[in-house]
Coordinates of C-alpha atoms in Angstrom, one line a residue:
M16 CA 0.0 0.0 0.0
E17 CA 1.3 3.4 -0.9
V18 CA 2.1 5.7 2.0
V19 CA 1.0 9.3 1.4
P20 CA 3.2 11.7 3.1
A21 CA 1.5 14.1 5.5
T22 CA 1.3 17.7 4.6
R23 CA 1.5 20.5 7.1
A24 CA -1.1 23.2 6.8
V25 CA 0.4 26.6 6.5
Q26 CA -1.0 30.0 5.6
H27 CA 0.0 31.9 2.5
P28 CA 1.8 35.2 3.5
F29 CA -0.7 37.4 1.6
D30 CA -3.8 35.5 2.8
P31 CA -5.8 37.4 5.5
P32 CA -5.5 35.9 9.1
V33 CA -7.7 32.9 9.9
D34 CA -10.4 33.2 12.5
R35 CA -11.5 29.7 13.2
A36 CA -14.0 30.7 15.8
H37 CA -16.0 32.7 13.3
G38 CA -15.1 30.9 10.1
T39 CA -13.5 33.9 8.5
G40 CA -10.1 34.6 6.9
G41 CA -7.7 32.1 5.4
P42 CA -7.5 30.1 3.4
I43 CA -5.2 27.5 4.9
R44 CA -2.8 26.0 2.4
T45 CA -0.4 23.0 2.4
E46 CA 3.3 23.6 2.1
D47 CA 3.1 23.1 -1.7
G48 CA 0.6 26.0 -1.9
A49 CA -2.5 23.8 -2.4
L50 CA -5.7 24.6 -0.5
S51 CA -6.0 22.5 2.6
R52 CA -9.2 20.8 3.6
E53 CA -8.8 22.5 6.9
A54 CA -9.6 25.8 5.3
P55 CA -12.8 27.2 6.9
G56 CA -15.4 28.4 4.5
P57 CA -16.8 31.8 5.5
A58 CA -20.5 32.0 5.9
P59 CA -22.4 34.4 3.6
D60 CA -23.0 36.8 6.5
N61 CA -19.2 36.9 7.3
M62 CA -18.5 37.4 3.6
A63 CA -20.8 40.4 3.6
K64 CA -19.0 41.7 6.7
S65 CA -15.6 41.3 5.0
V66 CA -16.7 43.3 2.0
G67 CA -18.1 45.9 4.3
S68 CA -14.8 46.0 6.2
Y69 CA -12.8 46.5 3.0
I70 CA -15.0 49.4 2.1
F71 CA -14.8 50.9 5.6
N72 CA -11.0 50.6 5.5
A73 CA -10.8 52.2 2.1
V74 CA -12.9 55.1 3.4
R75 CA -10.6 55.4 6.4
G76 CA -7.6 55.5 4.1
G77 CA -9.4 58.1 2.0
A78 CA -9.7 60.4 5.0
V79 CA -5.9 60.1 5.5
G80 CA -5.2 60.8 1.8
T81 CA -7.6 63.7 1.7
S82 CA -5.8 65.3 4.7
E83 CA -2.4 65.1 3.0
A84 CA -3.6 67.2 0.1
L85 CA -4.4 70.1 2.5
P86 CA -1.5 72.1 4.1
G87 CA -1.6 72.0 7.9
I88 CA -3.7 68.8 8.2
S89 CA -1.6 65.9 9.4
G90 CA -2.2 62.6 7.8
G91 CA -0.9 60.9 11.0
T92 CA -3.4 62.8 13.1
V93 CA -6.3 61.7 10.8
A94 CA -4.9 58.1 10.9
L95 CA -5.1 58.3 14.7
M96 CA -8.6 59.7 14.6
V97 CA -9.9 57.0 12.3
G98 CA -8.1 54.2 14.1
L99 CA -5.6 53.3 11.4
Y100 CA -2.4 54.6 12.8
D101 CA -1.0 51.5 14.5
K102 CA -2.1 49.3 11.6
L103 CA -0.4 51.5 9.0
I104 CA 2.9 51.9 10.9
G105 CA 3.1 48.3 12.0
G106 CA 2.1 47.0 8.5
A107 CA 4.6 49.3 6.7
G108 CA 7.3 48.2 9.1
H109 CA 6.7 44.5 8.5
V110 CA 6.6 45.1 4.7
V111 CA 9.9 46.9 4.8
S112 CA 11.5 44.1 6.9
G113 CA 10.0 41.5 4.6
I114 CA 11.4 43.1 1.5
K115 CA 14.8 43.6 3.1
R116 CA 15.0 39.9 4.2
Y117 CA 13.8 38.7 0.8
V118 CA 16.6 40.7 -0.9
T119 CA 19.3 39.6 1.5
D120 CA 18.2 36.0 2.1
V121 CA 17.2 34.6 -1.3
P122 CA 20.4 35.4 -3.2
R123 CA 22.3 33.7 -0.4
G124 CA 20.2 30.5 -0.6
R125 CA 18.5 31.1 2.7
G126 CA 15.0 30.8 1.3
K127 CA 12.0 33.0 1.8
E128 CA 10.9 31.9 5.2
R129 CA 12.0 34.9 7.2
A130 CA 10.5 37.3 4.6
Q131 CA 7.3 35.4 4.6
E132 CA 7.1 35.5 8.3
Q133 CA 7.2 39.3 8.2
F134 CA 4.6 39.4 5.5
R135 CA 2.3 37.2 7.5
Q136 CA 2.3 39.7 10.3
V137 CA 0.7 42.4 8.0
D138 CA -3.0 42.8 8.2
W139 CA -3.5 43.0 4.4
S140 CA -7.2 43.2 4.7
V141 CA -6.7 46.6 6.3
L142 CA -3.5 47.8 4.7
V143 CA -4.4 47.2 1.0
P144 CA -7.9 48.9 1.0
A145 CA -6.6 51.7 3.1
L146 CA -3.7 52.4 0.7
I147 CA -6.0 52.3 -2.3
G148 CA -8.4 54.7 -0.7
M149 CA -5.6 56.9 0.4
A150 CA -4.1 57.2 -3.2
L151 CA -7.5 57.8 -4.8
A152 CA -8.5 60.4 -2.2
L153 CA -5.2 62.2 -2.5
V154 CA -5.6 62.7 -6.2
L155 CA -9.3 63.7 -6.0
A156 CA -8.6 66.1 -3.1
A157 CA -5.8 67.7 -5.0
V158 CA -8.0 68.3 -8.0
F159 CA -11.3 69.3 -6.3
L160 CA -11.0 69.9 -2.6
A161 CA -7.8 71.9 -2.3
P162 CA -9.2 74.8 -4.4
L163 CA -12.3 74.8 -2.4
V164 CA -10.4 75.0 0.9
E165 CA -8.3 77.9 -0.5
A166 CA -11.5 79.7 -1.4
H167 CA -12.8 79.4 2.1
A168 CA -9.6 79.1 4.1
Q169 CA -10.8 80.7 7.3
Y170 CA -13.8 78.4 7.8
A171 CA -11.9 75.3 6.6
Y172 CA -9.0 75.8 9.0
A173 CA -11.3 76.5 11.9
L174 CA -13.0 73.2 11.2
F175 CA -9.6 71.4 11.1
F176 CA -8.5 73.3 14.2
G177 CA -11.4 71.8 16.1
L178 CA -10.8 68.3 14.7
V179 CA -7.1 68.3 15.7
L180 CA -7.8 69.8 19.1
A181 CA -10.2 67.0 19.9
C182 CA -7.8 64.4 18.5
L183 CA -5.3 65.3 21.3
W184 CA -7.4 63.0 23.6
I185 CA -6.4 59.9 21.5
P186 CA -2.6 59.8 22.1
Y187 CA -3.1 61.4 25.5
T188 CA -5.1 58.4 26.7
G189 CA -3.7 55.8 24.2
A190 CA -0.9 54.5 26.4
G191 CA -3.2 53.5 29.2
K192 CA -0.8 55.0 31.8
K193 CA -1.1 58.0 34.0
W194 CA 1.0 61.0 32.9
R195 CA 3.7 62.3 35.3
A196 CA 5.2 65.7 35.6
W197 CA 8.1 64.9 33.3
H198 CA 5.8 63.5 30.7
Y199 CA 4.1 66.9 30.5
A200 CA 7.5 68.6 30.3
V201 CA 8.5 66.3 27.3
A202 CA 5.2 67.0 25.6
L203 CA 5.8 70.8 26.1
V204 CA 9.2 70.6 24.5
F205 CA 7.9 68.9 21.4
A206 CA 4.9 71.2 21.3
A207 CA 7.3 74.1 21.2
L208 CA 9.3 72.4 18.5
A209 CA 6.2 71.9 16.3
F210 CA 5.0 75.4 17.0
T211 CA 8.3 76.8 15.8
L212 CA 8.5 74.6 12.7
T213 CA 4.9 75.5 11.6
G214 CA 5.8 79.2 11.9
L215 CA 8.8 79.1 9.6
P216 CA 8.5 81.3 6.5
G217 CA 8.1 79.6 3.1
A218 CA 11.1 78.9 0.8
N219 CA 11.2 78.6 -3.0
L220 CA 13.2 75.6 -3.8
P221 CA 13.7 74.6 -7.5
T222 CA 11.8 71.7 -8.9
H223 CA 15.0 69.8 -9.7
P224 CA 14.5 66.0 -9.5
V225 CA 17.0 65.7 -6.7
V226 CA 15.3 68.4 -4.6
V227 CA 11.9 66.8 -5.3
F228 CA 13.2 63.4 -4.2
F229 CA 14.5 64.6 -0.9
A230 CA 11.5 66.9 -0.2
A231 CA 9.2 63.9 -0.7
A232 CA 11.3 61.8 1.7
V233 CA 11.0 64.5 4.4
A234 CA 7.3 65.0 3.7
I235 CA 6.5 61.3 4.1
C236 CA 8.2 61.3 7.5
A237 CA 5.8 64.2 8.4
L238 CA 2.9 62.0 7.2
V239 CA 3.7 59.2 9.7
L240 CA 4.1 61.7 12.6
P241 CA 0.8 63.0 14.0
G242 CA 0.9 66.7 14.3
L243 CA 3.2 67.3 11.3
S244 CA 1.7 67.7 7.8
G245 CA 3.5 66.5 4.8
S246 CA 1.8 69.0 2.6
F247 CA 2.7 71.8 5.1
I248 CA 6.3 70.7 4.8
L249 CA 6.1 71.0 1.0
L250 CA 4.5 74.4 1.4
T251 CA 7.4 75.5 3.6
L252 CA 9.8 74.3 1.0
G253 CA 7.9 76.0 -1.8
L254 CA 7.0 72.7 -3.5
Y255 CA 3.4 72.4 -2.6
E256 CA 2.0 74.2 -5.6
P257 CA 4.3 72.4 -8.1
T258 CA 3.3 69.0 -6.6
M259 CA -0.4 69.7 -6.7
A260 CA 0.0 71.0 -10.3
A261 CA 1.9 67.8 -11.2
L262 CA -0.9 65.7 -9.8
R263 CA -3.6 67.7 -11.6
A264 CA -1.7 67.5 -14.9
A265 CA -0.6 63.9 -14.5
D266 CA 3.1 64.9 -14.8
L267 CA 4.5 61.4 -14.7
P268 CA 8.3 62.3 -14.5
Y269 CA 7.6 64.5 -11.5
I270 CA 5.2 62.1 -9.9
T271 CA 7.7 59.2 -10.3
V272 CA 10.5 61.0 -8.7
F273 CA 8.2 62.1 -5.9
V274 CA 6.9 58.6 -5.2
L275 CA 10.4 57.2 -5.2
G276 CA 11.4 59.8 -2.6
M277 CA 8.3 58.9 -0.5
I278 CA 9.2 55.2 -0.6
T279 CA 12.8 55.9 0.4
G280 CA 11.8 58.1 3.3
L281 CA 9.1 55.7 4.5
A282 CA 11.5 52.7 4.4
L283 CA 14.1 54.6 6.4
F284 CA 11.8 56.2 9.0
V285 CA 8.9 53.8 9.5
K286 CA 11.1 51.1 11.1
V287 CA 12.3 53.6 13.7
L288 CA 8.8 54.7 14.5
Q289 CA 7.6 51.0 14.6
F290 CA 10.4 50.2 17.1
L291 CA 9.4 53.2 19.3
L292 CA 5.7 52.3 19.3
E293 CA 6.4 48.6 20.1
N294 CA 9.1 49.2 22.8
H295 CA 8.5 52.7 24.1
H296 CA 4.8 53.1 23.5
H297 CA 4.0 55.5 26.3
I298 CA 6.7 58.0 25.8
T299 CA 6.2 57.9 22.0
L300 CA 2.6 58.9 22.5
V301 CA 3.7 61.6 24.9
V302 CA 5.9 63.0 22.1
L303 CA 3.1 62.7 19.5
T304 CA 0.7 64.5 21.8
G305 CA 3.1 67.4 22.1
L306 CA 3.7 67.5 18.3
M307 CA 0.0 67.6 17.7
A308 CA -0.6 70.4 20.2
G309 CA 2.2 72.5 18.8
S310 CA 1.0 72.0 15.2
L311 CA -2.3 73.8 16.0
R312 CA -0.5 77.0 15.1
A313 CA -0.6 76.0 11.4
L314 CA -4.4 75.7 11.7
W315 CA -5.2 79.0 13.3
P316 CA -8.0 80.4 11.2
W317 CA -6.8 84.1 11.3
Q318 CA -3.5 84.0 9.5
D319 CA -2.2 84.6 6.0
E320 CA 0.0 82.5 3.8
N321 CA 3.1 84.0 5.4
R322 CA 1.9 82.9 8.9
D323 CA 1.2 86.6 9.8
L324 CA -1.8 87.1 12.1
L325 CA -5.0 88.6 10.6
P326 CA -7.8 90.5 12.4
M327 CA -10.4 88.2 13.9
T328 CA -13.3 88.7 11.6
D329 CA -16.6 86.7 11.3
V330 CA -15.9 85.2 14.7
P331 CA -19.3 83.5 15.4
V332 CA -19.3 81.5 12.2
T333 CA -15.6 80.6 12.4
V334 CA -16.0 79.4 16.0
A335 CA -19.0 77.4 15.0
F336 CA -16.9 75.5 12.4
A337 CA -14.3 74.8 15.0
V338 CA -16.8 73.6 17.5
G339 CA -18.4 71.4 14.8
G340 CA -15.0 69.8 14.0
F341 CA -14.5 69.2 17.7
V342 CA -17.9 67.6 18.2
V343 CA -17.4 65.3 15.2
V344 CA -14.2 63.8 16.7
V345 CA -15.7 63.5 20.2
G346 CA -18.6 61.6 18.6
M347 CA -16.2 59.3 16.8
I348 CA -14.3 58.6 20.0
I349 CA -17.4 57.8 21.9
W350 CA -18.7 55.5 19.1
E351 CA -15.3 53.7 18.9
Q352 CA -15.3 53.2 22.7
R353 CA -18.8 51.8 22.6
K354 CA -17.9 49.5 19.7
H355 CA -14.9 48.1 21.5
A356 CA -16.9 47.6 24.6
Q357 CA -19.6 45.7 22.7
Q358 CA -16.9 43.5 21.0
A359 CA -15.4 42.8 24.4
R360 CA -18.8 41.7 25.7
V361 CA -19.4 39.4 22.6
E362 CA -15.9 37.8 23.0
T363 CA -16.5 37.3 26.7
H364 CA -19.9 35.7 26.0
H365 CA -18.4 33.5 23.3
H366 CA -15.6 32.4 25.6
N367 CA -18.0 31.5 28.4
V368 CA -20.2 29.5 26.0
T369 CA -17.3 27.5 24.5
V370 CA -15.8 26.8 28.0

């Protein structure tokens, strides 16, 4: 009788994580890449929920992309607000590590195992839809929304001021530890740093490919740091308008150089931030809180393009926009807390039933 060798069930690095309790995720594959009989088939309700979650993650990514088209609005802050920040930073860090290990291991005959292990730690069901939504929203916002914001700058920035002010609560409470006096001192130092940076006068750098490359690398670092706006960095360097014009005109040479700079900056910086979030989470959030607080200077409604203060006109309507932005974020925070509490109750009930 022929003996059939046993095959070990493994998960493909780009397959979503398996949830055996709910019958979602997977599929499970054998080592040769074939589908295993162990693969749980998701129920129709779970499939509908998966499609809904993809759309939801794309919308969340779209919010981040939209913010990056507007000077002064931090994509990192919006990512925190919509609950994407840790997923994006962690996922990007694992992707960078996976690519690095693939490039270094495969030519030396070490195989792909270490690279695949990094890829398996990425929540692709969140990362891919979010990045697609981010890219689409960035282009659409550059074409349609940025001119609208410029036409109604005072009201728009009042709205954003309220949004970011309320968002301070997220990193402030995110570490789950009580702040001490020295934490407030650290936050104050970084708030002063962000306040100073956002008050620098604009420059006019040439649109030489080398300049564009390094400007994009710096701007993407600002994207992953809540409180600092990538588009505001470009505005300070005098490259915001050329970049928006390149997006609107589909200037492929400019866009290609810019994207390469973004990828390089992200690869160099995201691993540092991932390490800090994983190993020094509390103090990292203290620093991010300070950066966000100091960056409010860039969103003050009564200032001109040169950061000079303007007379406070139309105060009631402007304040109403700021309050509206504040209330929106508070509502989102309350909704998120209730959702997590409900999920915790469901998981506790499920655990009690299975036990």
